[in-house]
PDB file of N, CA, C and O in Angstrom:
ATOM      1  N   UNK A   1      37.269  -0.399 -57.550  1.00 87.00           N
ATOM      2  CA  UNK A   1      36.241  -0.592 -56.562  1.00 87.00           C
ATOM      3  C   UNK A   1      35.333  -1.757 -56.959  1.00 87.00           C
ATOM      4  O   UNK A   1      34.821  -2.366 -56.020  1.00 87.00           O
ATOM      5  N   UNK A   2      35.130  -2.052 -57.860  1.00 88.00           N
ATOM      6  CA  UNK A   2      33.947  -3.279 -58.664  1.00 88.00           C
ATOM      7  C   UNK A   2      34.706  -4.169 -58.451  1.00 88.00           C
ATOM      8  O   UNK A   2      34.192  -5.069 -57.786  1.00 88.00           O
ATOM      9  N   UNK A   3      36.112  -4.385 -58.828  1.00 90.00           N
ATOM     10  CA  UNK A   3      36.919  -5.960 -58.820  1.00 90.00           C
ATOM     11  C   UNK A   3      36.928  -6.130 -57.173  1.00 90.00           C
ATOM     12  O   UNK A   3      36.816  -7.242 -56.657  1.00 90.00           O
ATOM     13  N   UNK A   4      37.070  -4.948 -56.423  1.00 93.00           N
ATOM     14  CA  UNK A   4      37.322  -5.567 -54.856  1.00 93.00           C
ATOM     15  C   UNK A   4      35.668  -6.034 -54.318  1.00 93.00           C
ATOM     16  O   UNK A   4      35.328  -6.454 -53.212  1.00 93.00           O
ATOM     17  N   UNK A   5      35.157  -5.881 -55.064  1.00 92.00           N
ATOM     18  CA  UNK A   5      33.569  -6.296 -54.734  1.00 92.00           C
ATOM     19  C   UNK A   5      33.108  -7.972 -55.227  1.00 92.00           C
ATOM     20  O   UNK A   5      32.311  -8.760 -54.718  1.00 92.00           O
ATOM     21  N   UNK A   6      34.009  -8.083 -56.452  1.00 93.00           N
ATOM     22  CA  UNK A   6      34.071  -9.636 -57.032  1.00 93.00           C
ATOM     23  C   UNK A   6      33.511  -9.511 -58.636  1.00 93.00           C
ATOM     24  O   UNK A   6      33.382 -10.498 -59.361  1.00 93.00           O
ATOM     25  N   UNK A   7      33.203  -8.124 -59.056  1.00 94.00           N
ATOM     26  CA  UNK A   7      33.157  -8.065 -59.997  1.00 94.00           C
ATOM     27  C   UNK A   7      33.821  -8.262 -61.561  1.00 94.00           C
ATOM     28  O   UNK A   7      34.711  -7.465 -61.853  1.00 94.00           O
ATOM     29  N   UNK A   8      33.492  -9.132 -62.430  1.00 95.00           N
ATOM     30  CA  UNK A   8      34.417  -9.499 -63.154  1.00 95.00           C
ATOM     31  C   UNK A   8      34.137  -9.130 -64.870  1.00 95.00           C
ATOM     32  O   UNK A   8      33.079  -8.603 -65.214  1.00 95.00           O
ATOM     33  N   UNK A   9      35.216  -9.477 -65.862  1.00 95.00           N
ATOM     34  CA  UNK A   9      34.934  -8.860 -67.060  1.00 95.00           C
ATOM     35  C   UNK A   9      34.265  -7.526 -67.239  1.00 95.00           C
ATOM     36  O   UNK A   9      33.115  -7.353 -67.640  1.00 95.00           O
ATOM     37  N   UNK A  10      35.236  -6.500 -66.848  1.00 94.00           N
ATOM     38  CA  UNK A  10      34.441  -5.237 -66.575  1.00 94.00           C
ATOM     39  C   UNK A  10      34.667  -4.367 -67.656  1.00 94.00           C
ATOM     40  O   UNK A  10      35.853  -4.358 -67.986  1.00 94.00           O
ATOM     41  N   UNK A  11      33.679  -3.366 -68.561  1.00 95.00           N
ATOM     42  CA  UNK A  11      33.892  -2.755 -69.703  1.00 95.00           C
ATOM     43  C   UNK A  11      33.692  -1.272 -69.110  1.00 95.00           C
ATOM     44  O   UNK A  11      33.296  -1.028 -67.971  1.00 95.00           O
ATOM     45  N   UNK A  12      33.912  -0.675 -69.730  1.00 93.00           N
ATOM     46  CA  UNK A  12      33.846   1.064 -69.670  1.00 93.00           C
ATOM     47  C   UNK A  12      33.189   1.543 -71.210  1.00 93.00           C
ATOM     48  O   UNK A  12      33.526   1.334 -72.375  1.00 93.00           O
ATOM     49  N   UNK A  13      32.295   2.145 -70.683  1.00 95.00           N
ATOM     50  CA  UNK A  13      31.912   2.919 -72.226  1.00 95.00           C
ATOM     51  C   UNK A  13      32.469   4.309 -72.059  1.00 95.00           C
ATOM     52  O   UNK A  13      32.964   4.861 -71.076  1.00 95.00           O
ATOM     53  N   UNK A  14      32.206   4.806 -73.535  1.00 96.00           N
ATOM     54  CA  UNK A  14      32.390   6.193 -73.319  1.00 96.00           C
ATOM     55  C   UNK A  14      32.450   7.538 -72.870  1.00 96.00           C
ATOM     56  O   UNK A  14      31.286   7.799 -72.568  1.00 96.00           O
ATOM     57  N   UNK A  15      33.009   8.333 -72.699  1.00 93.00           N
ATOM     58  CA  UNK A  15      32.194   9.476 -71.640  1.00 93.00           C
ATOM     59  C   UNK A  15      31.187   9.964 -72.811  1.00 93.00           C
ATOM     60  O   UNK A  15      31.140  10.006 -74.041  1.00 93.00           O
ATOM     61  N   UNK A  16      30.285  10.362 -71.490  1.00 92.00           N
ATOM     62  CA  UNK A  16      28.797  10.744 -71.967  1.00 92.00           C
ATOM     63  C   UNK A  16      28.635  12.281 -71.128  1.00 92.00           C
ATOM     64  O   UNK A  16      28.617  12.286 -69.897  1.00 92.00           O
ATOM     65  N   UNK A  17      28.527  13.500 -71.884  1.00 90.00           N
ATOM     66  CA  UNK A  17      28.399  14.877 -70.836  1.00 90.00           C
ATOM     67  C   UNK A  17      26.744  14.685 -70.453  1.00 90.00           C
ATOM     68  O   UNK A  17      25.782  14.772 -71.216  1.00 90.00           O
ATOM     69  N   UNK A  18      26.768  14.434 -69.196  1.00 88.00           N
ATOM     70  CA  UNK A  18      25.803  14.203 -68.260  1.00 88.00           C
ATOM     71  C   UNK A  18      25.456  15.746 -67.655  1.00 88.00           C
ATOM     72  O   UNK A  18      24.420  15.977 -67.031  1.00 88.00           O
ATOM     73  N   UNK A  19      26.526  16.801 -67.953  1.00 87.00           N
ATOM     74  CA  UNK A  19      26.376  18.030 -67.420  1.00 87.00           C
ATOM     75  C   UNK A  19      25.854  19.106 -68.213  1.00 87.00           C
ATOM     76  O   UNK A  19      25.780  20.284 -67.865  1.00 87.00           O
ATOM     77  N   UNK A  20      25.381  18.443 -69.667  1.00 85.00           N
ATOM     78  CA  UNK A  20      24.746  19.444 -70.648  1.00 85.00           C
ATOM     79  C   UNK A  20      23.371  20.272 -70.565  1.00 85.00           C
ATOM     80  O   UNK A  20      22.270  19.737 -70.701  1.00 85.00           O
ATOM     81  N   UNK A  21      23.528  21.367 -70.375  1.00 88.00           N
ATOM     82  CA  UNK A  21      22.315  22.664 -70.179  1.00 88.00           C
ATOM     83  C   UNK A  21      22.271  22.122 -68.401  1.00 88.00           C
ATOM     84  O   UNK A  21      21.090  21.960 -68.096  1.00 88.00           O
ATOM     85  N   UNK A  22      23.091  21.856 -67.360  1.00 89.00           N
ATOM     86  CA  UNK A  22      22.702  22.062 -65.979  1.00 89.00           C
ATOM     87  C   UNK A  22      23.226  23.417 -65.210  1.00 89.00           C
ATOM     88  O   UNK A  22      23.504  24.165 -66.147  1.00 89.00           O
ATOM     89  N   UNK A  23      23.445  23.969 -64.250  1.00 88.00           N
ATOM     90  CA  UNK A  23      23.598  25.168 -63.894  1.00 88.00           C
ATOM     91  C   UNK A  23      24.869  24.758 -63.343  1.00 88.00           C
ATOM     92  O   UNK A  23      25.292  25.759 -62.765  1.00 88.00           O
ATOM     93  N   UNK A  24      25.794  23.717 -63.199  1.00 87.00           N
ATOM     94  CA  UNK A  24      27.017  22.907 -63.368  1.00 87.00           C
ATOM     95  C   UNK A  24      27.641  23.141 -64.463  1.00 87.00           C
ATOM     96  O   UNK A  24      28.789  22.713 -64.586  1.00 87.00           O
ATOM     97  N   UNK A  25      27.258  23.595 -65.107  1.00 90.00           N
ATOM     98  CA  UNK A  25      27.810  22.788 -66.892  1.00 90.00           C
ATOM     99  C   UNK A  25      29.290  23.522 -67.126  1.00 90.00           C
ATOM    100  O   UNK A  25      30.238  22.996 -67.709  1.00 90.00           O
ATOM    101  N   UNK A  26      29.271  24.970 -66.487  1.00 90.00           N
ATOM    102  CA  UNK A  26      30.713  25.612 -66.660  1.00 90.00           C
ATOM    103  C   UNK A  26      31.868  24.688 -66.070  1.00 90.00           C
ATOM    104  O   UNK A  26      32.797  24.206 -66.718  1.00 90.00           O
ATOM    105  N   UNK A  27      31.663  24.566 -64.949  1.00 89.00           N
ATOM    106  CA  UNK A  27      32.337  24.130 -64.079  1.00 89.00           C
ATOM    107  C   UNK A  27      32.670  22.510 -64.419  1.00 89.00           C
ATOM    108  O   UNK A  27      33.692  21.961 -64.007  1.00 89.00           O
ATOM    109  N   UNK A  28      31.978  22.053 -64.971  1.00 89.00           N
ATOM    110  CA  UNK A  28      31.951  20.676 -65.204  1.00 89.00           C
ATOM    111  C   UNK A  28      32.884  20.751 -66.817  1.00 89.00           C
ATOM    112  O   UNK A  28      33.747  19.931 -67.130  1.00 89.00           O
ATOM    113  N   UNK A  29      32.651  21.385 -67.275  1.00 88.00           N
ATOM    114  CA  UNK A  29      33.571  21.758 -68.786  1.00 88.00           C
ATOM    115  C   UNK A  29      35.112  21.872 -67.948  1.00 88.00           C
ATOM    116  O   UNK A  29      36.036  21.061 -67.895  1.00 88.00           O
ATOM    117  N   UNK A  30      34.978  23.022 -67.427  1.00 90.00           N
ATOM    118  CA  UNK A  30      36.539  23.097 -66.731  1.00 90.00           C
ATOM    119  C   UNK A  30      37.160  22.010 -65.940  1.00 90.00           C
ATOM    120  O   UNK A  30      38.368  21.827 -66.089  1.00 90.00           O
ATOM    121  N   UNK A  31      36.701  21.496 -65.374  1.00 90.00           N
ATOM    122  CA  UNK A  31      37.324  20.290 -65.106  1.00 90.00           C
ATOM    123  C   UNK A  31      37.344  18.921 -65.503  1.00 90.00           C
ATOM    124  O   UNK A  31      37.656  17.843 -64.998  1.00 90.00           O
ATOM    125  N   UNK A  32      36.842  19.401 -66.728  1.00 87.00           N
ATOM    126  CA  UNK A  32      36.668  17.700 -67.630  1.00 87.00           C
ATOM    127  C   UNK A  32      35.885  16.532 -67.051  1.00 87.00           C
ATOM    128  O   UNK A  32      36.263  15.363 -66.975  1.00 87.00           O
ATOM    129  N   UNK A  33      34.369  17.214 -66.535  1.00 88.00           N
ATOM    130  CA  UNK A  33      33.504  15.879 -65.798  1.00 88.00           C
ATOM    131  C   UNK A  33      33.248  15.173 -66.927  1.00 88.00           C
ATOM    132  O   UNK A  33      33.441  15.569 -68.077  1.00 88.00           O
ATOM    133  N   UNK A  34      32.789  14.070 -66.572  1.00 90.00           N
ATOM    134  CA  UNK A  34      32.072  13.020 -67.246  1.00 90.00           C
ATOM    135  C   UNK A  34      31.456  11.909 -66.599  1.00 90.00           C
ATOM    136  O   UNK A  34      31.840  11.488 -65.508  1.00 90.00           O
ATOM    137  N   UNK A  35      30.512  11.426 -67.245  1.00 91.00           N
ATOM    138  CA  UNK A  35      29.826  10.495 -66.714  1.00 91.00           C
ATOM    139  C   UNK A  35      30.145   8.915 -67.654  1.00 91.00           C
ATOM    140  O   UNK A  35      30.448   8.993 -68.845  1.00 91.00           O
ATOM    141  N   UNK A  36      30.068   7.978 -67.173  1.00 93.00           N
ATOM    142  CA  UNK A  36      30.479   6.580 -67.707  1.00 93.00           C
ATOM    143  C   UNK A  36      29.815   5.646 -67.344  1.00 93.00           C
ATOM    144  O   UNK A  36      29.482   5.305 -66.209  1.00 93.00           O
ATOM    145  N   UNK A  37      29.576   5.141 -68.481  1.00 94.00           N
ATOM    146  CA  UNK A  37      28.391   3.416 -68.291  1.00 94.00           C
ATOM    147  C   UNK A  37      29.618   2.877 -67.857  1.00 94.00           C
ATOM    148  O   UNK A  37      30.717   3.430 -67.798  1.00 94.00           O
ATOM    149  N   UNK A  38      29.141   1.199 -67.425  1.00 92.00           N
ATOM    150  CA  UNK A  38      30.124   0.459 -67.064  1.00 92.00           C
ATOM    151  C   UNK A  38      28.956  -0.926 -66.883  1.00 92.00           C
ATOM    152  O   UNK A  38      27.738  -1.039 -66.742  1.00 92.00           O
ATOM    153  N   UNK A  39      29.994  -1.729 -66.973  1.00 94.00           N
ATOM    154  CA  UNK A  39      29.212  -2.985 -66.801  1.00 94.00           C
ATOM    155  C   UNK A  39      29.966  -4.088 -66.398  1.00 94.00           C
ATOM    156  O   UNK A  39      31.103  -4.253 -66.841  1.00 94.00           O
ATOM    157  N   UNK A  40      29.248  -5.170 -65.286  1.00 95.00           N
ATOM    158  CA  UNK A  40      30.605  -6.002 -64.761  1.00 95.00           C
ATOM    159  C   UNK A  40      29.404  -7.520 -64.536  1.00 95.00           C
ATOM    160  O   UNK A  40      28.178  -7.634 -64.516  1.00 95.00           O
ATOM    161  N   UNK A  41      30.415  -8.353 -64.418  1.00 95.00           N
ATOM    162  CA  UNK A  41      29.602  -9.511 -64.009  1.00 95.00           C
ATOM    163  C   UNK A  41      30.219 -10.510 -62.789  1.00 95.00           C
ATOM    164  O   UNK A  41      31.303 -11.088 -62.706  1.00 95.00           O
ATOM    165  N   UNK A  42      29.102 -10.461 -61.916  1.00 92.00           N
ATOM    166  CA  UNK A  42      29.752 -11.328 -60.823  1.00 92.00           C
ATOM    167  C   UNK A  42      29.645 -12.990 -61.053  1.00 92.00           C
ATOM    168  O   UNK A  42      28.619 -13.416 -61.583  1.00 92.00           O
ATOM    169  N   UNK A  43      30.546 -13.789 -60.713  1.00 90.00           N
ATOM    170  CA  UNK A  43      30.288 -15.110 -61.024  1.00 90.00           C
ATOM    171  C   UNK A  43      29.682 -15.486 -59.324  1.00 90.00           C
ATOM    172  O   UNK A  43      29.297 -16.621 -59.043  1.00 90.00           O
TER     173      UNK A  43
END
């Protein structure tokens, strides 16, 4: 979705549990959520 936008040199960081102590958090364990930085640069 970022490259069809013109976004370029794009990195991914790590997953980060964004779902820790929420009233989600079971559910988010069971299906392996995660949340992810990302960073891109348009020329």
């Amino acid at each position: 979705m970022m490259r069809d936008t013109g976004f370029e040199d794009l990195r991914l960081g790590p997953p980060v549990d964004t779902f820790g102590g929420a009233g989600g958090e079971p559910n988010a364990r069971k299906f392996e959520v995660f949340g992810y930085a990302f960073m891109g640069r348009k020329p």
